Amino acid sequence: MMESALTARDRVGMQDFVLLENHTSEVAFIENLRKRFKENLIYTYIGSVLVSMNPYKDLEIYTKQHMDRYRGVNFYEVSPHIYAVADNAYRSMRTERRDQCILISGESGAGKTEASKKVLQYYAITCPASEHVQTVKDRLLQSNPVLEAFGNAKTLRNDNSSRFGKYMDIQFDFKGAPVGGHIINYLLEKSRVVHQSHGERNFHIFYQLIEGGEDDLLRRLGLEKNAQQYQYLVKGNCPKVSSINDRNDWKIVRKALSVIGFTDDEVEELLNIIASVLHLGNVQYGGEDSGSAYITTETQIKYLARLLGVDGTVLKEALTHKKIIAKGEELMSPLNQEQAASARDALSKAIYGRTFTWLVNKINGSLAFKVWTRSNASVIGLLDIYGFEVFQNNSFEQFCINYCNEKLQQLFIELTLKSEQEEYEAEGITWEPVQYFNNKIICDLVEEKFKGIISILDEECLRPGDASDITFLEKLENTVGGHAHFLTHKLADGKTRKIMGREEFRLIHYAGEVNYNVNGFLDKNNDLLFRNLKSIYLSIWLLAKLMEILMSKEPSYVRCIKPNDAKQAGRFDEVLIRHQVKYLGLMENLRVRRAGFAYRRRYETFLQRYKSLCPDTWPNWDGRLVDGVSTLVKHLGYKPEEYKLGRLYSKIQCTRTTKLQSSWKGYSQKTKYRKMRQSAIKIQAWWRGILACREAKRRREAANTIRRFIKGFIYRHQPRCPENEYFLDYVRYSFLMKLHRSLPKTVLDKSWPTPPPALVVASEQLRKLCMQNMVWKYCKNINLEWKHQLEQKMVASEIFKDKKDNYPQSVPKLFVGSRLNGEDINPKVQQTLGNEKMKYAVPVTKYDRKGYKARNRQLLLMANSAIIVEEAKLKQRIDYSSLKGISVSSLSDGMFVLHVACEDNKQKGDVVLQSEHVIEALTKVAICAEKMNSININQGSIKFNVAQGKEGIIDFTSGSELLIAKAKNGHLSVTAPRLNSR
């Protein structure tokens, strides 16, 4: 059975409505939908028709693993899925060489757009690919976000509602790889550009540009990051939607435009036009006493002139005047405020509509495959159209949309119900007709020549006199007033009049009743752009060309159902679903499927496929085709009531179809297994022979190598000759490989492997090059900061190494730029120094020259002098030119003396200082003052000038700890701690 391989969850309810026991009951039908929907089984079949329920949440059923599960598998062998429909259409296209189409229909919000995207994704991932094919796949997929951005919008029923119809042809080459595509768009809802109902938004692209556009881009376009600033974006009072991330979608659209092949100039031009529509919406008018309108927002005109590349004066005139041709002369007539606003809105709609058409043509150009022709490729079409729409206020746009849906429903009836029953009659097979509603009567009401609604509207637009929307309504009442599917306020009974406006007419569509307000019908029909759209696309292309395209292909159907109006996951609104089941004609489709035969094939096709199942028909049948089919089905054990033989076709009941498919599959699998087994044996034998040859060759080469090596070893001390060249080359190779593995890692590593005699000279050259390279790398890796650090350390080494006890402890410590930060130096001092650059600062202890009293000070090294600071005062400035020398002991104390020339009256004598960072501080002083040779390291004592020729002495001795005090002899006594090493 078809469900034998399914999981327990898959078998909730019936995966095919045809298998319902009570198949005539609408209650049983809806209950089966409910059971499966509750288990997140959103797909169910009616024969080959897929019924899809929108889950309003993400389901983990669209992964690569799921695609592989449905790839190349019989339609009924796995649970229902959109991938099964896509794969079945693809395999039918490949095997039967007939173009396919997938018709996706349903209400707005039922999931049609998502279904078409899943089909595209399936083909993009599972079909064969090459470099060119991958490019086409990428462009096919990336066309979706671009078209959604420019053609989709948030409505009351759907946050991502398609506001245009789309038919896409996917073109496949003879290998089954997608090589191109073509998109036809129609019925773009241009009125949304200038007006949105409360709770709805304009097209996504406007909000994506405002929210996601880069600051430089928005500045160039004259836009602000606030949708509330633009009149065309505030009509619905819904600039933000929780389920939509405009900023992220903007990035996706920009990337998609690049993948599709838009140049930077084309993207810039496209965004200029989008921005110009927003600026047009902000154009405001004032009125003169004469009634003529004038523009009050000059800034918008400047932006528009620049973005559209037009003259501002001409643009202003076009927005406030209309051109009238009288007796061959052109006259400019001023518009009043209302007329000017209408002209502005008409221009906005026209600009956006033509931009959308240009966008689709550009995408088609990127998808076009120049080598593709009908003779070597096939097509799968995807139709995604507006769902049937019923709003609180329905106007001319909804009339066109619902009429298009009416025609598609008629097509569905023609291809599934009417043609099904007519085929049985043509085949001469007994058949009990199934009653269904044929909506041709409604299509005729709208499109019939001379007396249909469209003809009456055209006639009212063209007739002389004072025609209006109301006169159009009156003419409808007089012409089609008696039609069973037409009603107006005047023709209605008292109860209906209470809920129906005087300016409305009602059409009873196949999907239900819809009231249309006639206000604006004549204006929109007279609008040249809208009139062309209606007359060319709707009447000619949509209703003729589209039908011709669809009728020429083998159809597959996806019927989408919306489970509730609140867009809530898990909510099942039975009343709403029953309404959709009714107008989608699902019950009629089910009854036709159950009443007829699920499997039918022409005799020649049937025999060609299944003749191998019967000895009498295999390998060839020489008699009449009908007799061959009869022999075959009798051999398979079919009862007379389980099949019928018509004039051209054999038909088999649904309950026996699976047995036939299983028999054929079993036979074909067995045949395939035998062929594969024979092929495997041949391949194995061939491969074993190759392996044996390789092994013999490997052994011969190994033996020859050993012989050459031994012979070379014997002749190794001889000059190079054919007998030893292999051995010598091997020895050299071995040395070089050993050298490669054991190269010195640092410049201090002098190790080097002993070379063979023939490589002594070359080895020495390699050693030198290696050392030079390591030195070069070492120098290269030393950055400027580290170089400066090393230079200072070199100065310190020259001055103090082996001369001062605490020098070794300073070596591993890095010298810093300063020992004081900005907060440690008083602001008044910084203000006094002004722009003078400070090179180093360190806290010190100063000892008075007389009493040797210790005082905390700061030593600042400037560009030309050293400064001693006490809190906020500059106590002493010592110019480097007057610095005679620096004295320091050889012990580990931090004492040092700056010897200053006394010729300057400002200098009072030498300066006695102590620092914890004496090595660093004196190195900095020596570098700044350029006194590297003026630092004296003394043993025992240091003499210094106090003032006016008086002399002071500092005595240094070793001890256990640092002690600094005035001795009894008047000298400054310094006891320095002993260190373990010098």
CSV table of C-alpha atoms in Angstrom, one decimal, residues 362-755:
chain,number,residue,atom,x,y,z
A,362,LYS,CA,16.3,43.4,-16.4
A,363,ILE,CA,15.9,40.1,-14.4
A,364,ASN,CA,14.7,38.4,-17.6
A,365,GLY,CA,17.8,39.6,-19.4
A,366,SER,CA,20.0,38.1,-16.7
A,367,LEU,CA,18.1,34.8,-16.8
A,368,ALA,CA,18.1,34.5,-20.6
A,369,PHE,CA,20.1,31.6,-22.0
A,370,LYS,CA,21.2,32.6,-25.5
A,371,VAL,CA,21.7,29.0,-26.7
A,372,TRP,CA,18.4,27.8,-25.4
A,373,THR,CA,15.8,26.8,-28.0
A,374,ARG,CA,12.6,24.9,-27.9
A,375,SER,CA,14.2,21.9,-29.8
A,376,ASN,CA,16.7,21.0,-27.1
A,377,ALA,CA,15.0,22.1,-23.8
A,378,SER,CA,11.9,21.9,-21.8
A,379,VAL,CA,10.0,24.2,-19.5
A,380,ILE,CA,8.3,24.1,-16.1
A,381,GLY,CA,6.1,27.1,-15.4
A,382,LEU,CA,5.2,28.5,-12.0
A,383,LEU,CA,2.0,30.6,-11.6
A,384,ASP,CA,1.7,32.7,-8.5
A,385,ILE,CA,-1.2,35.2,-8.6
A,386,TYR,CA,-3.1,37.3,-6.2
A,387,GLY,CA,-5.5,35.4,-4.1
A,388,PHE,CA,-9.2,36.2,-4.2
A,389,GLU,CA,-9.7,39.5,-2.3
A,390,VAL,CA,-12.6,40.8,-0.3
A,391,PHE,CA,-11.9,44.0,1.6
A,392,GLN,CA,-14.2,46.4,3.5
A,393,ASN,CA,-13.9,48.7,0.5
A,394,ASN,CA,-13.4,47.0,-2.9
A,395,SER,CA,-12.6,49.2,-5.9
A,396,PHE,CA,-11.5,48.7,-9.5
A,397,GLU,CA,-8.3,46.9,-8.5
A,398,GLN,CA,-10.1,44.2,-6.6
A,399,PHE,CA,-12.6,43.9,-9.5
A,400,CYS,CA,-9.7,43.1,-11.9
A,401,ILE,CA,-8.0,40.8,-9.4
A,402,ASN,CA,-11.1,38.8,-8.6
A,403,TYR,CA,-12.0,38.6,-12.3
A,404,CYS,CA,-8.6,37.1,-13.0
A,405,ASN,CA,-9.1,34.5,-10.2
A,406,GLU,CA,-12.5,33.7,-11.7
A,407,LYS,CA,-10.8,32.9,-15.0
A,408,LEU,CA,-8.2,30.7,-13.3
A,409,GLN,CA,-11.0,28.9,-11.5
A,410,GLN,CA,-12.6,28.3,-14.9
A,411,LEU,CA,-9.3,27.0,-16.2
A,412,PHE,CA,-9.1,24.6,-13.2
A,413,ILE,CA,-12.6,23.4,-13.9
A,414,GLU,CA,-11.8,22.9,-17.6
A,415,LEU,CA,-8.7,20.9,-16.8
A,416,THR,CA,-9.8,18.8,-13.9
A,417,LEU,CA,-13.6,18.4,-13.8
A,418,LYS,CA,-15.1,19.1,-17.2
A,419,SER,CA,-12.3,17.6,-19.3
A,420,GLU,CA,-12.2,14.6,-17.0
A,421,GLN,CA,-15.9,13.8,-17.6
A,422,GLU,CA,-15.7,14.6,-21.3
A,423,GLU,CA,-12.8,12.1,-21.6
A,424,TYR,CA,-15.0,9.3,-20.3
A,425,GLU,CA,-17.7,10.2,-22.8
A,426,ALA,CA,-15.2,10.3,-25.6
A,427,GLU,CA,-13.7,6.9,-24.6
A,428,GLY,CA,-17.2,5.4,-24.5
A,429,ILE,CA,-16.9,4.3,-20.9
A,430,THR,CA,-19.9,4.2,-18.7
A,431,TRP,CA,-19.8,7.1,-16.2
A,432,GLU,CA,-22.1,8.7,-13.7
A,433,PRO,CA,-21.6,12.5,-14.0
A,434,VAL,CA,-20.5,14.5,-11.0
A,435,GLN,CA,-22.3,17.7,-10.4
A,436,TYR,CA,-20.1,20.8,-10.0
A,437,PHE,CA,-20.5,24.6,-10.2
A,438,ASN,CA,-19.3,25.9,-13.6
A,439,ASN,CA,-18.4,29.6,-13.1
A,440,LYS,CA,-18.5,30.3,-16.9
A,441,ILE,CA,-21.7,32.2,-16.2
A,442,ILE,CA,-19.8,34.7,-14.0
A,443,CYS,CA,-17.0,35.1,-16.5
A,444,ASP,CA,-19.5,35.8,-19.2
A,445,LEU,CA,-21.2,38.4,-17.0
A,446,VAL,CA,-17.9,40.3,-16.8
A,447,GLU,CA,-16.3,39.8,-20.2
A,448,GLU,CA,-19.2,39.2,-22.7
A,449,LYS,CA,-19.0,41.5,-25.7
A,450,PHE,CA,-21.4,44.4,-25.8
A,451,LYS,CA,-23.3,43.5,-22.7
A,452,GLY,CA,-20.6,42.4,-20.2
A,453,ILE,CA,-19.5,44.7,-17.3
A,454,ILE,CA,-16.1,45.5,-19.0
A,455,SER,CA,-17.8,46.4,-22.3
A,456,ILE,CA,-20.3,48.6,-20.5
A,457,LEU,CA,-17.5,50.4,-18.7
A,458,ASP,CA,-15.6,51.0,-21.9
A,459,GLU,CA,-18.7,52.3,-23.6
A,460,GLU,CA,-19.5,54.7,-20.7
A,461,CYS,CA,-15.9,56.1,-20.8
A,462,LEU,CA,-16.1,56.8,-24.6
A,463,ARG,CA,-19.6,58.1,-24.9
A,464,PRO,CA,-20.2,61.9,-25.3
A,465,GLY,CA,-22.0,63.7,-22.6
A,466,ASP,CA,-21.7,63.9,-18.8
A,467,ALA,CA,-20.6,60.4,-18.0
A,468,SER,CA,-19.9,59.5,-14.4
A,469,ASP,CA,-19.5,56.5,-12.0
A,470,ILE,CA,-23.1,56.8,-11.1
A,471,THR,CA,-24.3,56.7,-14.7
A,472,PHE,CA,-22.1,53.7,-15.2
A,473,LEU,CA,-23.9,52.0,-12.3
A,474,GLU,CA,-27.3,52.9,-13.7
A,475,LYS,CA,-26.3,51.5,-17.1
A,476,LEU,CA,-25.3,48.2,-15.4
A,477,GLU,CA,-28.6,48.0,-13.7
A,478,ASN,CA,-30.4,48.5,-17.0
A,479,THR,CA,-28.3,46.0,-18.9
A,480,VAL,CA,-27.4,43.2,-16.5
A,481,GLY,CA,-29.8,44.0,-13.7
A,482,GLY,CA,-31.7,40.7,-14.1
A,483,HIS,CA,-28.5,38.5,-13.9
A,484,ALA,CA,-28.6,36.0,-11.0
A,485,HIS,CA,-25.0,36.9,-10.0
A,486,PHE,CA,-25.5,40.7,-10.1
A,487,LEU,CA,-27.1,43.0,-7.5
A,488,THR,CA,-27.2,46.7,-6.6
A,489,HIS,CA,-28.8,48.7,-3.8
A,490,LYS,CA,-31.7,49.6,-6.2
A,491,LEU,CA,-32.3,46.0,-7.1
A,492,ALA,CA,-31.9,44.5,-3.6
A,493,ASP,CA,-34.6,43.7,-1.1
A,494,GLY,CA,-35.1,45.7,2.1
A,495,LYS,CA,-32.8,43.6,4.2
A,496,THR,CA,-29.9,43.7,1.8
A,497,ARG,CA,-30.2,47.5,1.2
A,498,LYS,CA,-29.4,48.1,4.9
A,499,ILE,CA,-25.9,46.7,4.4
A,500,MET,CA,-25.2,47.8,0.8
A,501,GLY,CA,-24.2,51.3,-0.3
A,502,ARG,CA,-26.0,53.2,-3.1
A,503,GLU,CA,-22.7,53.4,-5.0
A,504,GLU,CA,-22.0,49.7,-4.9
A,505,PHE,CA,-22.8,46.7,-7.0
A,506,ARG,CA,-22.4,43.1,-5.9
A,507,LEU,CA,-21.0,40.2,-7.9
A,508,ILE,CA,-21.7,36.6,-6.6
A,509,HIS,CA,-18.3,35.1,-7.5
A,510,TYR,CA,-17.5,31.4,-7.2
A,511,ALA,CA,-15.6,32.3,-4.0
A,512,GLY,CA,-18.4,34.3,-2.5
A,513,GLU,CA,-20.2,37.7,-2.6
A,514,VAL,CA,-18.2,40.9,-3.1
A,515,ASN,CA,-19.5,44.5,-3.1
A,516,TYR,CA,-17.6,46.9,-5.4
A,517,ASN,CA,-17.7,50.6,-5.0
A,518,VAL,CA,-18.0,52.3,-8.4
A,519,ASN,CA,-16.2,55.5,-7.3
A,520,GLY,CA,-13.1,55.9,-9.5
A,521,PHE,CA,-14.0,53.2,-12.0
A,522,LEU,CA,-14.3,55.6,-14.9
A,523,ASP,CA,-11.1,57.6,-13.9
A,524,LYS,CA,-9.0,54.4,-13.6
A,525,ASN,CA,-10.4,53.0,-16.8
A,526,ASN,CA,-9.7,56.3,-18.6
A,527,ASP,CA,-6.2,56.5,-17.2
A,528,LEU,CA,-4.2,55.7,-20.3
A,529,LEU,CA,-1.7,53.6,-18.3
A,530,PHE,CA,-4.4,51.8,-16.4
A,531,ARG,CA,-6.5,51.4,-19.5
A,532,ASN,CA,-3.6,49.9,-21.4
A,533,LEU,CA,-2.9,47.6,-18.5
A,534,LYS,CA,-6.5,46.4,-18.4
A,535,SER,CA,-7.1,46.1,-22.1
A,536,ILE,CA,-3.8,44.6,-23.1
A,537,TYR,CA,-2.7,42.6,-20.1
A,538,LEU,CA,-6.1,41.6,-18.7
A,539,SER,CA,-8.3,41.1,-21.7
A,540,ILE,CA,-5.7,40.0,-24.3
A,541,TRP,CA,-2.6,38.6,-22.5
A,542,LEU,CA,-3.9,37.5,-19.2
A,543,LEU,CA,-7.1,35.9,-20.4
A,544,ALA,CA,-5.8,34.7,-23.7
A,545,LYS,CA,-2.0,34.4,-23.7
A,546,LEU,CA,-1.8,33.1,-20.2
A,547,MET,CA,-4.5,30.5,-20.8
A,548,GLU,CA,-2.8,29.5,-24.0
A,549,ILE,CA,0.5,29.0,-22.1
A,550,LEU,CA,-1.1,27.0,-19.3
A,551,MET,CA,-3.3,24.9,-21.7
A,552,SER,CA,-0.1,23.9,-23.6
A,553,LYS,CA,1.5,22.4,-20.6
A,554,GLU,CA,0.8,19.4,-18.3
A,555,PRO,CA,-0.6,21.0,-15.1
A,556,SER,CA,0.1,20.2,-11.5
A,557,TYR,CA,-2.0,21.9,-8.8
A,558,VAL,CA,-1.2,23.3,-5.4
A,559,ARG,CA,-4.4,24.6,-3.6
A,560,CYS,CA,-3.4,26.8,-0.6
A,561,ILE,CA,-5.7,27.2,2.4
A,562,LYS,CA,-5.5,29.8,5.1
A,563,PRO,CA,-6.4,28.3,8.5
A,564,ASN,CA,-7.3,31.6,10.2
A,565,ASP,CA,-7.4,35.4,9.6
A,566,ALA,CA,-5.3,36.2,12.7
A,567,LYS,CA,-2.1,34.6,11.3
A,568,GLN,CA,-1.7,32.5,14.4
A,569,ALA,CA,0.0,29.1,14.5
A,570,GLY,CA,-2.1,26.1,15.4
A,571,ARG,CA,-5.5,27.9,15.1
A,572,PHE,CA,-8.0,26.1,12.9
A,573,ASP,CA,-11.0,28.3,11.9
A,574,GLU,CA,-13.5,25.8,10.6
A,575,VAL,CA,-15.9,28.4,9.1
A,576,LEU,CA,-13.2,30.1,7.2
A,577,ILE,CA,-11.7,26.8,6.0
A,578,ARG,CA,-15.1,25.4,4.9
A,579,HIS,CA,-15.6,28.5,2.8
A,580,GLN,CA,-12.2,28.0,1.1
A,581,VAL,CA,-12.9,24.3,0.5
A,582,LYS,CA,-16.1,25.2,-1.1
A,583,TYR,CA,-14.9,27.9,-3.5
A,584,LEU,CA,-11.7,26.0,-4.4
A,585,GLY,CA,-13.9,23.2,-5.6
A,586,LEU,CA,-12.0,20.6,-3.6
A,587,MET,CA,-15.1,18.4,-2.8
A,588,GLU,CA,-16.0,18.3,-6.5
A,589,ASN,CA,-12.5,17.4,-7.4
A,590,LEU,CA,-12.5,14.6,-4.8
A,591,ARG,CA,-15.8,13.2,-6.1
A,592,VAL,CA,-14.5,13.1,-9.7
A,593,ARG,CA,-11.3,11.4,-8.6
A,594,ARG,CA,-13.2,8.7,-6.6
A,595,ALA,CA,-15.9,8.1,-9.3
A,596,GLY,CA,-13.3,7.6,-12.0
A,597,PHE,CA,-10.1,5.7,-12.6
A,598,ALA,CA,-7.0,7.0,-11.0
A,599,TYR,CA,-4.6,5.6,-13.7
A,600,ARG,CA,-5.1,6.1,-17.4
A,601,ARG,CA,-2.6,5.6,-20.3
A,602,ARG,CA,-2.9,5.3,-24.1
A,603,TYR,CA,-2.6,1.7,-25.1
A,604,GLU,CA,0.8,2.0,-26.8
A,605,THR,CA,2.3,3.8,-23.7
A,606,PHE,CA,0.7,1.3,-21.3
A,607,LEU,CA,2.1,-1.7,-23.2
A,608,GLN,CA,5.5,-0.1,-23.7
A,609,ARG,CA,5.9,0.4,-20.0
A,610,TYR,CA,4.3,-2.8,-18.5
A,611,LYS,CA,4.6,-5.5,-21.3
A,612,SER,CA,7.5,-7.1,-19.4
A,613,LEU,CA,5.1,-8.2,-16.6
A,614,CYS,CA,3.4,-10.8,-18.8
A,615,PRO,CA,5.1,-13.6,-20.8
A,616,ASP,CA,2.5,-13.2,-23.6
A,617,THR,CA,3.3,-9.6,-24.2
A,618,TRP,CA,7.0,-9.8,-23.7
A,619,PRO,CA,9.2,-8.9,-25.5
A,620,ASN,CA,6.7,-7.7,-28.2
A,621,TRP,CA,3.0,-7.8,-28.9
A,622,ASP,CA,2.1,-8.3,-32.5
A,623,GLY,CA,-1.7,-8.0,-32.3
A,624,ARG,CA,-4.1,-5.2,-31.7
A,625,LEU,CA,-3.0,-2.8,-28.9
A,626,VAL,CA,-6.3,-3.2,-27.0
A,627,ASP,CA,-6.0,-7.0,-27.0
A,628,GLY,CA,-2.5,-6.7,-25.7
A,629,VAL,CA,-3.6,-4.5,-22.8
A,630,SER,CA,-6.5,-6.9,-22.1
A,631,THR,CA,-4.1,-9.9,-22.0
A,632,LEU,CA,-1.7,-8.0,-19.7
A,633,VAL,CA,-4.3,-6.9,-17.1
A,634,LYS,CA,-5.9,-10.3,-17.0
A,635,HIS,CA,-2.5,-11.9,-16.4
A,636,LEU,CA,-2.1,-9.5,-13.4
A,637,GLY,CA,-5.3,-10.7,-11.9
A,638,TYR,CA,-7.5,-7.6,-12.4
A,639,LYS,CA,-11.3,-8.1,-12.1
A,640,PRO,CA,-13.5,-6.7,-14.8
A,641,GLU,CA,-14.9,-3.9,-12.5
A,642,GLU,CA,-11.4,-2.8,-11.6
A,643,TYR,CA,-10.5,-1.6,-15.1
A,644,LYS,CA,-12.0,-0.3,-18.3
A,645,LEU,CA,-10.8,-0.3,-21.9
A,646,GLY,CA,-11.8,2.7,-23.9
A,647,ARG,CA,-11.2,3.6,-27.5
A,648,LEU,CA,-7.7,4.9,-26.9
A,649,TYR,CA,-7.0,4.6,-23.2
A,650,SER,CA,-6.8,1.9,-20.5
A,651,LYS,CA,-8.1,3.0,-17.1
A,652,ILE,CA,-7.5,1.4,-13.8
A,653,GLN,CA,-9.2,2.1,-10.4
A,654,CYS,CA,-7.3,3.8,-7.6
A,655,THR,CA,-7.3,0.8,-5.4
A,656,ARG,CA,-5.4,-1.3,-8.0
A,657,THR,CA,-3.0,1.4,-9.2
A,658,THR,CA,-0.6,0.8,-6.4
A,659,LYS,CA,-0.5,-2.9,-7.2
A,660,LEU,CA,0.3,-2.2,-10.9
A,661,GLN,CA,3.0,0.3,-9.9
A,662,SER,CA,4.4,-2.2,-7.3
A,663,SER,CA,4.5,-5.0,-9.9
A,664,TRP,CA,6.3,-2.8,-12.4
A,665,LYS,CA,8.6,-1.5,-9.8
A,666,GLY,CA,9.5,-5.0,-8.6
A,667,TYR,CA,10.2,-6.2,-12.1
A,668,SER,CA,12.2,-3.1,-13.0
A,669,GLN,CA,14.2,-3.3,-9.8
A,670,LYS,CA,14.9,-7.0,-10.4
A,671,THR,CA,16.1,-6.2,-14.0
A,672,LYS,CA,18.1,-3.3,-12.8
A,673,TYR,CA,19.7,-5.5,-10.1
A,674,ARG,CA,20.8,-8.1,-12.7
A,675,LYS,CA,22.3,-5.5,-14.9
A,676,MET,CA,24.1,-4.0,-12.0
A,677,ARG,CA,25.4,-7.4,-10.8
A,678,GLN,CA,26.8,-8.2,-14.2
A,679,SER,CA,28.4,-4.8,-14.5
A,680,ALA,CA,29.9,-5.1,-11.0
A,681,ILE,CA,31.5,-8.5,-11.8
A,682,LYS,CA,33.1,-7.0,-15.0
A,683,ILE,CA,34.3,-4.0,-13.1
A,684,GLN,CA,35.7,-6.1,-10.3
A,685,ALA,CA,37.6,-8.3,-12.7
A,686,TRP,CA,39.0,-5.4,-14.6
A,687,TRP,CA,40.1,-3.6,-11.4
A,688,ARG,CA,41.8,-6.7,-10.0
A,689,GLY,CA,43.8,-7.0,-13.2
A,690,ILE,CA,44.9,-3.3,-12.9
A,691,LEU,CA,45.9,-3.8,-9.2
A,692,ALA,CA,48.0,-6.9,-10.2
A,693,CYS,CA,49.8,-5.0,-12.9
A,694,ARG,CA,50.5,-2.1,-10.5
A,695,GLU,CA,51.9,-4.5,-7.9
A,696,ALA,CA,54.2,-6.3,-10.5
A,697,LYS,CA,55.4,-2.9,-11.7
A,698,ARG,CA,56.1,-1.7,-8.2
A,699,ARG,CA,58.2,-4.8,-7.3
A,700,ARG,CA,60.3,-4.5,-10.5
A,701,GLU,CA,61.0,-0.9,-9.8
A,702,ALA,CA,62.0,-1.7,-6.2
A,703,ALA,CA,64.4,-4.5,-7.3
A,704,ASN,CA,66.1,-2.1,-9.8
A,705,THR,CA,66.5,0.6,-7.2
A,706,ILE,CA,68.1,-1.8,-4.7
A,707,ARG,CA,70.6,-3.0,-7.4
A,708,ARG,CA,71.5,0.5,-8.4
A,709,PHE,CA,72.0,1.5,-4.8
A,710,ILE,CA,74.4,-1.5,-4.0
A,711,LYS,CA,76.4,-0.9,-7.2
A,712,GLY,CA,76.7,2.8,-6.4
A,713,PHE,CA,78.0,2.0,-2.8
A,714,ILE,CA,80.7,-0.2,-4.3
A,715,TYR,CA,81.9,2.7,-6.7
A,716,ARG,CA,81.3,5.5,-4.2
A,717,HIS,CA,84.9,6.6,-4.1
A,718,GLN,CA,85.2,6.8,-7.9
A,719,PRO,CA,84.6,9.9,-9.9
A,720,ARG,CA,81.0,10.4,-10.9
A,721,CYS,CA,79.9,7.8,-13.4
A,722,PRO,CA,76.8,5.9,-14.5
A,723,GLU,CA,77.5,3.2,-11.9
A,724,ASN,CA,77.5,5.5,-8.9
A,725,GLU,CA,75.5,8.6,-9.9
A,726,TYR,CA,72.3,7.2,-8.3
A,727,PHE,CA,74.1,6.6,-5.0
A,728,LEU,CA,75.8,10.0,-5.0
A,729,ASP,CA,72.5,11.8,-5.8
A,730,TYR,CA,70.9,9.8,-2.9
A,731,VAL,CA,73.6,10.8,-0.5
A,732,ARG,CA,73.3,14.5,-1.4
A,733,TYR,CA,69.5,14.3,-1.2
A,734,SER,CA,69.7,12.6,2.2
A,735,PHE,CA,72.1,15.3,3.5
A,736,LEU,CA,69.8,18.1,2.2
A,737,MET,CA,66.7,16.5,3.8
A,738,LYS,CA,68.6,16.1,7.1
A,739,LEU,CA,69.7,19.7,6.8
A,740,HIS,CA,66.1,20.8,6.2
A,741,ARG,CA,65.0,19.0,9.3
A,742,SER,CA,67.8,20.3,11.6
A,743,LEU,CA,68.5,23.9,10.5
A,744,PRO,CA,69.6,26.2,13.3
A,745,LYS,CA,66.7,28.1,14.9
A,746,THR,CA,68.6,31.1,16.2
A,747,VAL,CA,71.7,33.2,15.3
A,748,LEU,CA,73.4,31.8,18.4
A,749,ASP,CA,73.0,28.2,17.3
A,750,LYS,CA,76.2,27.3,15.5
A,751,SER,CA,75.4,23.6,14.9
A,752,TRP,CA,75.6,22.3,11.3
A,753,PRO,CA,75.5,18.7,10.0
A,754,THR,CA,78.7,17.3,8.5
A,755,PRO,CA,78.4,17.3,4.6
